[in-house]
Coordinates of C-alpha atoms and ligand atoms in Angstrom, one line a residue:
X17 CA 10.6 5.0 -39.3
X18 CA 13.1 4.9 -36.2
X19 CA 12.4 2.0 -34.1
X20 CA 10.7 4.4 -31.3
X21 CA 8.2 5.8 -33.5
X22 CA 6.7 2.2 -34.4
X23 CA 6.1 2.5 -30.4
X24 CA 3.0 4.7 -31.3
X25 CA 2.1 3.4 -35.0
X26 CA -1.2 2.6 -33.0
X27 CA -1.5 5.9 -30.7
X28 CA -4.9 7.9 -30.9
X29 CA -6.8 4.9 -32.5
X30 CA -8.6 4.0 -29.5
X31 CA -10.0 7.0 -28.1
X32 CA -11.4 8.3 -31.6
X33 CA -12.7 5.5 -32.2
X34 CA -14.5 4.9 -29.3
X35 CA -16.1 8.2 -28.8
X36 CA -17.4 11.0 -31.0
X37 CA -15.0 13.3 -32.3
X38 CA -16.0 16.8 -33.6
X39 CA -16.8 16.9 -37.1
X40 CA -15.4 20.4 -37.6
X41 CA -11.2 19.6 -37.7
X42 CA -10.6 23.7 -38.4
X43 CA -8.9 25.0 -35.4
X44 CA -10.4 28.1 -34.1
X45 CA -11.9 28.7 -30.6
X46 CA -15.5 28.5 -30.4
X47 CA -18.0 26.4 -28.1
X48 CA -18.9 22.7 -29.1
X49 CA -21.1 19.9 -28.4
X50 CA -21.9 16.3 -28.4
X51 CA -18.5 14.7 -28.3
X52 CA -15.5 14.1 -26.4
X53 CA -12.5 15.5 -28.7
X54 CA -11.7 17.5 -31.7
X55 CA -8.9 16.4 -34.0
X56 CA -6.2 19.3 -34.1
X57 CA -2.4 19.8 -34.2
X58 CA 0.1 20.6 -32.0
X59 CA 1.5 24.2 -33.2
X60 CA 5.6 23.8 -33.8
X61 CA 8.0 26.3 -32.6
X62 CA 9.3 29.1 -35.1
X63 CA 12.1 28.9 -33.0
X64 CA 15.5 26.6 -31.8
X65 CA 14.1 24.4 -29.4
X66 CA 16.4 23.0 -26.9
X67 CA 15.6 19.7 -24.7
X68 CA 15.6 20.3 -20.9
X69 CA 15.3 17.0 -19.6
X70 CA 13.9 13.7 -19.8
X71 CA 12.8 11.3 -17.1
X72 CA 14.9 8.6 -17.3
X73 CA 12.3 6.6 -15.4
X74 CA 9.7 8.0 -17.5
X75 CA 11.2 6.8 -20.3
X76 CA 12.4 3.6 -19.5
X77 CA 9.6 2.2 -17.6
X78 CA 6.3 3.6 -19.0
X79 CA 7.3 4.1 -22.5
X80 CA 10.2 1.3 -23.0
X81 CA 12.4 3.8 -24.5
X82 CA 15.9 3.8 -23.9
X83 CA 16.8 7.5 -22.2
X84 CA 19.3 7.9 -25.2
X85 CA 16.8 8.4 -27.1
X86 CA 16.7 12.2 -26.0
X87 CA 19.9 12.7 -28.3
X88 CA 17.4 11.7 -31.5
X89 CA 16.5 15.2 -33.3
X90 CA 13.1 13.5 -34.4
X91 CA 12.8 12.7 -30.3
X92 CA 13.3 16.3 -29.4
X93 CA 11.0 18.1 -32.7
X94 CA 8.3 15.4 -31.4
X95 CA 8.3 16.6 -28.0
X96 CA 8.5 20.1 -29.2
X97 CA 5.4 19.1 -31.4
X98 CA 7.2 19.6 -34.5
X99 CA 7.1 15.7 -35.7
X100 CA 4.2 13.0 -35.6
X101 CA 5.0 10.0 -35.7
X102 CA 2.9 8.3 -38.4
X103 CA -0.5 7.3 -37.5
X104 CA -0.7 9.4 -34.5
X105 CA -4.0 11.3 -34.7
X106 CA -3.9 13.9 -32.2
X107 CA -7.1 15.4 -29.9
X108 CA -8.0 17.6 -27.5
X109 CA -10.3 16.8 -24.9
X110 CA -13.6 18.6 -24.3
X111 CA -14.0 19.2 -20.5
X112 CA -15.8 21.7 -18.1
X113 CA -15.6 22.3 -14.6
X114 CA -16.5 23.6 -11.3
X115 CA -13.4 26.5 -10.8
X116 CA -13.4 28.1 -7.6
X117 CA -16.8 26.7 -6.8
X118 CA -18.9 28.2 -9.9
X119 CA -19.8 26.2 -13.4
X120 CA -17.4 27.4 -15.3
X121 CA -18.9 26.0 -18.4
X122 CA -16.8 24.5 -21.7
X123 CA -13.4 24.4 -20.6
X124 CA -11.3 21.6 -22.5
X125 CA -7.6 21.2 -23.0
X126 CA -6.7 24.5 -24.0
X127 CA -3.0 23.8 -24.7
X128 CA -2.6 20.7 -24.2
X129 CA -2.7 17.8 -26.9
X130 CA -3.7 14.2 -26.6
X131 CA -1.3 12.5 -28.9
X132 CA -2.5 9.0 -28.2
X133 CA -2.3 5.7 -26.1
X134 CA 0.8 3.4 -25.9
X135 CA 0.2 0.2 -24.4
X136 CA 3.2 -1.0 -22.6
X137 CA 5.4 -4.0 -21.8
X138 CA 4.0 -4.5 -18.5
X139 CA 0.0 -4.1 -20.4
X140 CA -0.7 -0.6 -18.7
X141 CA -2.4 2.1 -21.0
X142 CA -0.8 5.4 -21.0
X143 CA -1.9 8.2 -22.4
X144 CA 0.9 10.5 -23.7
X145 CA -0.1 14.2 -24.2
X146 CA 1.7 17.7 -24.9
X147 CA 1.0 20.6 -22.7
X148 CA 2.1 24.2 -24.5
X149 CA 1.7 22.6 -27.6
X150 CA -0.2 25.4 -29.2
X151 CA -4.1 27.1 -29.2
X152 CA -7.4 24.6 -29.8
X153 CA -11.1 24.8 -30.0
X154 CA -10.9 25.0 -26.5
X155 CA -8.0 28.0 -25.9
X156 CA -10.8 30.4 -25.2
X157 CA -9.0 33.5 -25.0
X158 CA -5.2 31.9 -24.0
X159 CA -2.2 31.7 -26.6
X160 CA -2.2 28.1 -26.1
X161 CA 1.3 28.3 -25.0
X162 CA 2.7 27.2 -21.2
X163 CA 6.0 29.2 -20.1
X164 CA 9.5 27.4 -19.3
X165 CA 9.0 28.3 -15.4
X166 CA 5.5 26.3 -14.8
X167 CA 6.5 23.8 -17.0
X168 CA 10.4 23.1 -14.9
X169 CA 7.5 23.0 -11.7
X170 CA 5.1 20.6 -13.7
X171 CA 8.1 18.4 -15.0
X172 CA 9.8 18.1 -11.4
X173 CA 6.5 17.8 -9.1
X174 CA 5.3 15.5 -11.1
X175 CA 8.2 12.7 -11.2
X176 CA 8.7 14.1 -7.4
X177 CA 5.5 12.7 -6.5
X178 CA 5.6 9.6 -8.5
X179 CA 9.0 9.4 -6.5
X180 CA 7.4 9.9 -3.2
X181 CA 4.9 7.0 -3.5
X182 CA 1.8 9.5 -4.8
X183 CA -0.5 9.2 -7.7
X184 CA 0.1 11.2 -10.2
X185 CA 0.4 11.6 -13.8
X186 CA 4.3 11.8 -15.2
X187 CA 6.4 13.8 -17.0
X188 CA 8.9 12.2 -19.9
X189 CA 10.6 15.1 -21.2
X190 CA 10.4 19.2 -21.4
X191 CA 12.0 21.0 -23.9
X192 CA 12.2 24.9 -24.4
X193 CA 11.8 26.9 -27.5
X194 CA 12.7 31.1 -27.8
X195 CA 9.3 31.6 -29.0
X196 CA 8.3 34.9 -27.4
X197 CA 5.1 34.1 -25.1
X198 CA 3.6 36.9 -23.3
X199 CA 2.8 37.2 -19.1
X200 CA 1.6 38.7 -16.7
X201 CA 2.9 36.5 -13.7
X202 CA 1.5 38.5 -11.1
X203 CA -1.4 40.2 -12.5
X204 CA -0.4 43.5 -11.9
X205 CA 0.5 45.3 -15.4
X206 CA 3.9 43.7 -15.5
X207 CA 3.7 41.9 -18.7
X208 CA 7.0 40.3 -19.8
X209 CA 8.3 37.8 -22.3
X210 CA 8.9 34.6 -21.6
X211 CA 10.0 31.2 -23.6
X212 CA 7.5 28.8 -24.9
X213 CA 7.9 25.2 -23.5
X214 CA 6.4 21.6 -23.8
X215 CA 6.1 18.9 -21.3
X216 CA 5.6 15.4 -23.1
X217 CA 3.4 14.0 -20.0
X218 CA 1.9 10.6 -18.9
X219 CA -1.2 9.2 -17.6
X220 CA -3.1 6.3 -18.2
X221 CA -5.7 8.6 -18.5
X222 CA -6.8 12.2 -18.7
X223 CA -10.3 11.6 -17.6
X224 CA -11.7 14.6 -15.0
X225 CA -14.7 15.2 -13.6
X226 CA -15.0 18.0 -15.7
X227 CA -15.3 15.2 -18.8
X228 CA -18.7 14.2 -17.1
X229 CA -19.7 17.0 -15.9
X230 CA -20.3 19.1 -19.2
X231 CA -22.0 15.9 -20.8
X232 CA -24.1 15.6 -18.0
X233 CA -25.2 19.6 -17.5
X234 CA -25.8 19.5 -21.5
X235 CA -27.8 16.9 -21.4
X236 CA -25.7 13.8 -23.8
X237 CA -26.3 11.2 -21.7
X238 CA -25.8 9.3 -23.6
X239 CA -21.9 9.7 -24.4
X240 CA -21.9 10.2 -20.5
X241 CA -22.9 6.7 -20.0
X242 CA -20.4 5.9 -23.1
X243 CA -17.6 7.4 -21.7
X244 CA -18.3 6.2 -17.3
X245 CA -18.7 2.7 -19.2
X246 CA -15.2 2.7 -20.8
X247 CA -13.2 4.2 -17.6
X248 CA -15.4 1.4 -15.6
X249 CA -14.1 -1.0 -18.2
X250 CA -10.3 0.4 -18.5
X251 CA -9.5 1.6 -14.8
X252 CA -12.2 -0.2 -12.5
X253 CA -12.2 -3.6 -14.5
X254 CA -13.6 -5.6 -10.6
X255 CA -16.3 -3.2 -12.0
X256 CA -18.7 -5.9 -13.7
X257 CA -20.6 -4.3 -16.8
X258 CA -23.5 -6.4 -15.9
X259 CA -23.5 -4.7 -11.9
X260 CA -27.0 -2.7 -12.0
X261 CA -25.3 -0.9 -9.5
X262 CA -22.1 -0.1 -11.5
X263 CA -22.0 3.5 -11.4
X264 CA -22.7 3.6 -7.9
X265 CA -19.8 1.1 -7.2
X266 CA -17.4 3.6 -9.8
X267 CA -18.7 6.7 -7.1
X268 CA -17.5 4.5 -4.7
X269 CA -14.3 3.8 -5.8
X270 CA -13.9 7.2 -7.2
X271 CA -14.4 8.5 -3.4
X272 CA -12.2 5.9 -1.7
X273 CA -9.4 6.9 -4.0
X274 CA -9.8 10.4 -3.9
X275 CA -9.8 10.4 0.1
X276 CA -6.2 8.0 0.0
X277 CA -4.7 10.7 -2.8
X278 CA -5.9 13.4 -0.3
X279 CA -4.8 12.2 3.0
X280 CA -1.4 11.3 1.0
X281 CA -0.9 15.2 0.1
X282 CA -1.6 16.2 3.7
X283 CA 0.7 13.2 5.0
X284 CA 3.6 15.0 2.7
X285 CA 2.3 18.9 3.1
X286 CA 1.8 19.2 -0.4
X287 CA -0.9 21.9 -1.8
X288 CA -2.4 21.8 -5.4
X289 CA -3.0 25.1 -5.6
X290 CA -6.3 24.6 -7.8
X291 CA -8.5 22.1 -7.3
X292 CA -11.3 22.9 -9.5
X293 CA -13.2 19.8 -10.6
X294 CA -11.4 20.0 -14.0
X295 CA -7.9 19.7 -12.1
X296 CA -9.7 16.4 -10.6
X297 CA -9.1 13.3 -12.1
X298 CA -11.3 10.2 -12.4
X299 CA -8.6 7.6 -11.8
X300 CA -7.6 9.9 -8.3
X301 CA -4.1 10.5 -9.8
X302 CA -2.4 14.5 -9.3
X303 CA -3.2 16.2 -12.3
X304 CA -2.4 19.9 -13.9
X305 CA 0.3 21.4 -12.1
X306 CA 0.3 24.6 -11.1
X307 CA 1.0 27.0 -8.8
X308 CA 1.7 24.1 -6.2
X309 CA 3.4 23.6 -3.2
X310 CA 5.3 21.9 -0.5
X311 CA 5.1 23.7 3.1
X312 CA 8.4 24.6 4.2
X313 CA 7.4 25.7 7.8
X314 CA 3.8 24.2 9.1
X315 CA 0.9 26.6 8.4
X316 CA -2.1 25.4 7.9
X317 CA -3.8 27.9 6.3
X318 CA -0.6 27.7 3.8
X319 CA -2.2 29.1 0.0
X320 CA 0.4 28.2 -2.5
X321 CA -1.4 30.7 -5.4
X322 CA -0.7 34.0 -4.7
X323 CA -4.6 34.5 -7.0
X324 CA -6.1 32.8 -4.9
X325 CA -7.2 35.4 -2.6
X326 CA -9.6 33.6 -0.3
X327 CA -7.7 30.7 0.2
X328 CA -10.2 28.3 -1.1
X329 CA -7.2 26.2 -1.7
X330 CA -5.5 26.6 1.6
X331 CA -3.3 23.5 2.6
X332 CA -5.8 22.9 5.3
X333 CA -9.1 22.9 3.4
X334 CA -8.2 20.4 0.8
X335 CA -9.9 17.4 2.5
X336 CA -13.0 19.4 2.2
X337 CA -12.5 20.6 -1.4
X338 CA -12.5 16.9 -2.3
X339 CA -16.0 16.4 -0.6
X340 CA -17.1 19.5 -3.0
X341 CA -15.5 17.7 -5.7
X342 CA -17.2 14.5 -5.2
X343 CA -20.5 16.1 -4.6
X344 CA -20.1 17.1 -8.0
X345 CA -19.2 14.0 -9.5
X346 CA -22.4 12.5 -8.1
X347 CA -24.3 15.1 -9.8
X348 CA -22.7 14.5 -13.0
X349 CA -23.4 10.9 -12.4
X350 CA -27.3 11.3 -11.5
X351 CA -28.7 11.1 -15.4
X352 CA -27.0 7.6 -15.1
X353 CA -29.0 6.3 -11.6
X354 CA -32.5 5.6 -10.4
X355 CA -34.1 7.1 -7.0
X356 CA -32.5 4.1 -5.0
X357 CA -29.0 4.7 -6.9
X358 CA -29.0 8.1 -6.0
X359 CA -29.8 7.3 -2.2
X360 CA -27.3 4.9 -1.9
X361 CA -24.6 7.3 -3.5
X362 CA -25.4 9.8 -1.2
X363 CA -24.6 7.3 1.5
X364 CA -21.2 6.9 0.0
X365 CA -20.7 10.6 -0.3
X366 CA -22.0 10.6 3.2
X367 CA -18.8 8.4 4.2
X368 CA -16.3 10.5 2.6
X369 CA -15.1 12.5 5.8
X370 CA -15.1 9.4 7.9
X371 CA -13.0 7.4 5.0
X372 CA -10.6 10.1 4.8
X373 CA -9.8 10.2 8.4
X374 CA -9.1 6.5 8.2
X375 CA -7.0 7.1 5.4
X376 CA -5.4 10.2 7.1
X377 CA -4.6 8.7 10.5
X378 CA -3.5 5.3 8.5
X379 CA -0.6 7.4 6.9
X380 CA 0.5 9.4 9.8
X381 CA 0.8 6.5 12.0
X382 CA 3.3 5.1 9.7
X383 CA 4.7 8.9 9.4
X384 CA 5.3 8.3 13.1
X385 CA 6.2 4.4 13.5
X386 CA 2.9 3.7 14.7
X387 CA -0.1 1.7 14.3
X388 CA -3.4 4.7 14.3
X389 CA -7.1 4.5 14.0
X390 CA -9.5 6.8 14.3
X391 CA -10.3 6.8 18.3
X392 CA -9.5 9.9 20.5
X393 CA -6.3 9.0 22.2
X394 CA -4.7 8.6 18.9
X395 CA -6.5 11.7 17.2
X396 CA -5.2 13.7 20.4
X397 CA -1.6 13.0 19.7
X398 CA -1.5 13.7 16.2
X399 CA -3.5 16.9 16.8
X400 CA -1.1 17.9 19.3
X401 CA 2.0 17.3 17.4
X402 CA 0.4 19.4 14.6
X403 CA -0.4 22.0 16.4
X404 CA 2.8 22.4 18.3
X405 CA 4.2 22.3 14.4
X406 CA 1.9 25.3 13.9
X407 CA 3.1 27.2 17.0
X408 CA 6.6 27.1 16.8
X409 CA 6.6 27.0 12.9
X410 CA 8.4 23.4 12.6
X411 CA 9.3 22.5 8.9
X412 CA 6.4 19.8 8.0
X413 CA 9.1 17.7 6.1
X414 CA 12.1 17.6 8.6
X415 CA 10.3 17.7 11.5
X416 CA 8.9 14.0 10.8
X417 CA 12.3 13.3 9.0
X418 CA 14.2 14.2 12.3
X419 CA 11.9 12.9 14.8
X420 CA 12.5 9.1 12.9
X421 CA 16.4 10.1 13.2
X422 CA 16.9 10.7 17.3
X423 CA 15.5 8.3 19.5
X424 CA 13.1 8.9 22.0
X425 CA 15.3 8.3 24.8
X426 CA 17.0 11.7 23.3
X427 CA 13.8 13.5 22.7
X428 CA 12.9 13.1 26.4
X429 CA 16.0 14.4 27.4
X430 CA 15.0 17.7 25.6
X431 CA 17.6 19.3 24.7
X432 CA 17.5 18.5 21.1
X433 CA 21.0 18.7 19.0
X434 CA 21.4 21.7 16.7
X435 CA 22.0 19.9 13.7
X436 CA 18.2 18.4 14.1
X437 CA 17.4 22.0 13.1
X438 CA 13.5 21.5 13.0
X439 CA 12.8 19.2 15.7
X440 CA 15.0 21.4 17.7
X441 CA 12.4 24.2 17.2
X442 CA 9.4 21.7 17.8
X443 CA 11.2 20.7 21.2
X444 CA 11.2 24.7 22.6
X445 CA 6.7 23.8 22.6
X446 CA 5.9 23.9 26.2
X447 CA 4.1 20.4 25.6
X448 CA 7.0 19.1 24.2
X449 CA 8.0 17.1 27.0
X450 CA 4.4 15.7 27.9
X451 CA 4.2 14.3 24.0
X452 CA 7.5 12.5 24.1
X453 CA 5.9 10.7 27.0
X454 CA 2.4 9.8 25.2
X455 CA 4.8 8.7 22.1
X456 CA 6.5 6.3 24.4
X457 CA 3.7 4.9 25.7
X458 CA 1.5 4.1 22.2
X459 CA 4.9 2.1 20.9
X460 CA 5.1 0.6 24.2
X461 CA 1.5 -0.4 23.8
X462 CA 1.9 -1.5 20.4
X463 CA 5.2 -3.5 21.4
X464 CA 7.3 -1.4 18.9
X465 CA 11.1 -0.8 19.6
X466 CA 12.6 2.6 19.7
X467 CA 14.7 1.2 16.8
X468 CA 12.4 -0.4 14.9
X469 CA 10.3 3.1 15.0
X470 CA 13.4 4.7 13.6
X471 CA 13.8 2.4 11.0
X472 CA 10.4 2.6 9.5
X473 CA 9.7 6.4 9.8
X474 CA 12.8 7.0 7.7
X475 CA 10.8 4.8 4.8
X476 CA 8.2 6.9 4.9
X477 CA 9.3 10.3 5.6
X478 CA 11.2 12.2 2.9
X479 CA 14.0 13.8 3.7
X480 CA 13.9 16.0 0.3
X481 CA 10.6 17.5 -1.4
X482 CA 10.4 20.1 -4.4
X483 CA 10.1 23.0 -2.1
X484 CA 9.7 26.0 -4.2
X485 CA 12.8 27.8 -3.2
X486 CA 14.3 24.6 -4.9
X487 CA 12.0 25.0 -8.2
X488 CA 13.1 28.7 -8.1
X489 CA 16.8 27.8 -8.2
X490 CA 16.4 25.4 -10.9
X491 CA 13.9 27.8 -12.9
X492 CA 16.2 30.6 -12.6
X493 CA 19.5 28.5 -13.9
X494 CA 17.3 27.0 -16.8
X495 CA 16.1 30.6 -18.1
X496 CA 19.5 31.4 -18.8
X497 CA 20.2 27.8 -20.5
X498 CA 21.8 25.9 -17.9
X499 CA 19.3 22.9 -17.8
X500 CA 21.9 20.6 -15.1
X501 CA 20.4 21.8 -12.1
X502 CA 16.8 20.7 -13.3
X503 CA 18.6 17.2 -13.9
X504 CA 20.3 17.2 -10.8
X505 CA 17.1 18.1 -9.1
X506 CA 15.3 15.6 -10.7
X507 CA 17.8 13.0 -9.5
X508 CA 17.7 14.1 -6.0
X509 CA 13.9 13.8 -5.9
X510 CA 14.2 10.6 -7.0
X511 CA 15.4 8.9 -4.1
X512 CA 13.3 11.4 -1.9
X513 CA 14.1 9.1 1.6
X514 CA 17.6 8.8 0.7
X515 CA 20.1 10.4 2.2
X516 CA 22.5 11.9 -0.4
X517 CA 25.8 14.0 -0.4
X518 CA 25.0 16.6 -3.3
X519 CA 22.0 17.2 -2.1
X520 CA 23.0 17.5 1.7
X521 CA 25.8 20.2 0.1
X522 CA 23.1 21.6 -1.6
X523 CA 21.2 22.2 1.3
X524 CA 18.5 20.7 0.3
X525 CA 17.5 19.3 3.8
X526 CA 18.1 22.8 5.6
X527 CA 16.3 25.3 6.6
X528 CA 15.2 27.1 4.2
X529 CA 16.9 30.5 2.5
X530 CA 16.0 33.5 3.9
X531 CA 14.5 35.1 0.3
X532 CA 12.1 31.4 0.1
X533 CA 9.2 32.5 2.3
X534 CA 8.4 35.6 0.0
X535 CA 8.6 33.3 -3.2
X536 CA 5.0 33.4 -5.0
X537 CA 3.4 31.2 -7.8
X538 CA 0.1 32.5 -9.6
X539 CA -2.1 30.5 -11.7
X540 CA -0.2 32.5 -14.8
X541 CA 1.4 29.9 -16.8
Ligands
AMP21 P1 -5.4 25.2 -15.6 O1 -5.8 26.1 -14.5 O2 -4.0 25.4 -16.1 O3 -5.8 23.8 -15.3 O4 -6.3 25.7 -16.8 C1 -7.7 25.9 -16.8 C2 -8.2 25.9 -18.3 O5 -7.6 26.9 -19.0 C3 -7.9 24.6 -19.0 O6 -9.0 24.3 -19.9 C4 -6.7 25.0 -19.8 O7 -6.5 24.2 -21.0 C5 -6.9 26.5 -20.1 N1 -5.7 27.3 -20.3 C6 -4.8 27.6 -19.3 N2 -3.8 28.3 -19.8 C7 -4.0 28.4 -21.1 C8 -3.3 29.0 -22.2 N3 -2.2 29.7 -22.1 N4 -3.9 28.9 -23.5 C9 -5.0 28.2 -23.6 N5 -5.7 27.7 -22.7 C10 -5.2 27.7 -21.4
MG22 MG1 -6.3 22.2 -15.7

């Protein structure tokens, strides 16, 4: 056994163990009950499979591995599903979920496989899983499969984030196979073939609210109470088991978390896409990429999935989709809490909107070198900024990037330098001039320097996101084989408030290219 593999001697003990696991370990799609996970294996490639890229952080810091590792063969067949490591006793999840507002019933980790936990050097618990790894009792009527384009977007946004400061799960490696996988991107007739891939991802754990959710609308409270008890235990561990108010205190937590993950998207203009309850996870990390993205210009009514036709997931109504989503975690969570329980967590679902905007106007007072609470004056000025964004179209990432670059001093002159490409479009607004003047009085109120405001707004505002003109490049260079400008990428976005050459000469901070803005994702994958 290579020395990597003894790594995961231990990996999928825990979880079977500690829940029930279906009894039926053939693999064929059907409906099932009373436990968490079924046993199955990841389906190997009949193809060459080729490795992509690894995180290097991934690697090195979550799963101790040395990145050389991704020249192993065993490293790249186990990635590709192809090789288990031994001991390893891989599951897939049973989930449901609220998708596009409607139960949507069993849903479950169609393509994706759990292969187990690896505790690390620093004591976390990760969870390592394969997504594309082949069909399960929970494929319904999918192949089981994920395509090398949504995979190249799951393995970048998801270290991009990480990178950026967001929760989210992570990506250690993606390889591709020329397994022939069928789609329709666009859902218009125009079925092609693509390549199979495999993302080896990260999280310390998979938990949704989906996993409660079907226990609790089929009535197994008691795995429900099982399985809130051991993320209470693993995640929440300030959590006491003996608090008769335990589950409440895991609602709140689960609340406060979700509004700082949400307010944290909107501080970086990043959509989801689809954020059904099963895309929600407990521990308030980003979960399931998919047809995701950054805003280039500012709209916000922005819909990154071109399937999503009335823009339930619209940049802008995200805050509110998490208030949805918590409402349904507290329903999942009734069976679990008496009548004074279920008051009291309707008082903390009552707090959400008031938590977030904390939260919210937290994060873009340090977007803008400022201290900001919730009170009007400060509300005002953020509101105006945004909407002079929306008017003249600013792009969300350079126009905070570029207004912590030029002092104010040279903002209130007015006539904005070319090379500051997107603040010189925010400077044409008509209320330009009176803004630079409310900014200079809040850091004159606050005591802050011009400088030091400079300083810190280029520590919080990124100079380079994934946009998906920059996915697109890399997508398109990887379907023909060239894998370095997913790698370069990747490097780039990880150093996201850095300023650095390649990616300067790679335009990366630019405005965008002309043929980005008709770029669309779908929810095919
Ligand atoms: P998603 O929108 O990708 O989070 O997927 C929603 C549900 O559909 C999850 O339960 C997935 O596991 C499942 N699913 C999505 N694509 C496939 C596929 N190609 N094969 C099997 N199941 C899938
Ligand atoms: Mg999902």
């Amino acid at each position: 056994m290579a020395e990597w593999e003894t790594h995961f001697a231990e990996t999928g003990q825990i979880l079977s163990k500690m829940f029930p696991v279906d009894p039926e370990e053939t693999n064929y799609v059907r409906r099932v009950k009373n436990v968490v996970f079924s046993r199955v294996y990841p389906q190997p490639f009949k193809t060459k499979v080729r490795l992509v890229a690894v995180s290097d952080s991934a690697l090195r810091y979550v799963l101790n591995m040395h990145p050389n590792i991704s020249s192993d063969v065993n490293f790249v067949r186990f990635v590709a599903g192809g090789y288990l490591p031994s001991g390893s006793t891989p599951l897939a999840h049973r989930y449901g979920g609220h998708q596009f507002g409607e139960w949507a019933g069993q849903l479950g980790d169609g393509r994706a496989v759990m292969l187990g936990e690896f505790v690390n050097m620093l004591g976390e618990r990760w969870e390592m899983q394969l997504k594309g790894s082949g069909r399960t009792p929970y494929s319904r009527r999918g192949d089981g499969r994920a395509v090398l384009r949504s995979s190249v977007r799951e393995f970048l946004c998801s270290e991009a984030l990480y990178h950026l400061g967001v929760p989210t799960s992570r990506a250690a490696a993606l390889v591709v196979s020329d397994d022939p996988v069928m789609r329709d991107q666009f859902y218009d007739g125009n079925v092609l073939t693509e390549r199979g891939a495999v993302v080896l991802r990260l999280a310390k754990s998979w938990f949704r609210i989906g996993s409660l959710e079907i226990l609790s609308y089929n009535g197994e409270f008691k795995i429900l109470r099982q399985l809130v008890d051991f993320v209470i235990h693993n995640y929440f561990p300030h959590i006491s088991s003996t608090n008769p108010n335990k589950y409440v205190e895991f609602f709140r937590e689960v609340v406060l978390q979700t509004t700082k993950l949400l307010a944290l998207w909107q501080s970086l203009g990043f959509a989801h896409g689809v954020c059904n309850t099963d895309n929600f996870s407990l521990l308030s990390i980003t979960i399931d990429f998919g047809p995701f993205g950054f805003l280039d210009s500012y709209n916000p009514g922005f819909v990154p999935n071109a399937s999503d036709d009335d823009g339930r997931y619209s940049f802008e109504k995200q805050p509110d989709v998490g208030h949805f989503n918590m409402e349904k975690l507290r329903q999942a969570l009734l069976p679990l809490l008496n009548k004074a329980q279920e008051a009291l967590s309707q008082t903390v679902l009552d707090n959400y909107a008031e938590e977030y905007k904390k939260q919210f106007m937290c994060l873009y007072g340090e977007k803008l070198g400022l201290n900001l609470s919730v009170v009007e004056d400060h509300e005002n000025f953020v509101a105006v900024l945004l909407k002079m964004m929306e008017d003249t179209q600013a792009d969300f990432t350079m126009t905070f990037r570029q207004l912590g670059e030029i002092s104010l001093a040279e903002m209130k002159i007015g006539d904005v330098n070319e090379e500051v490409w997107a603040l010189r479009t925010l400077s044409k607004h008509k209320w330009f001039p009176a803004w630079t003047r409310m900014y200079g009085q809040l850091l004159s109120a606050q005591g802050i320097s011009d400088l030091d405001r400079m300083a810190s707004m280029l520590n919080v505002n990124p100079r380079y996101v994934l946009r998906n003109w920059i996915a697109q490049n890399a997508i398109a260079k990887a379907k023909v084989n060239d894998f370095s400008y997913v790698y370069k990428v990747l490097q780039i976005l990880e150093k996201p408030f850095t300023e650095q050459p390649e990616a300067e000469e790679l335009g990366f901070s630019g405005p965008p290219p002309y043929w980005a803005s008709s770029l669309k994702v779908s929810c095919s994958s």
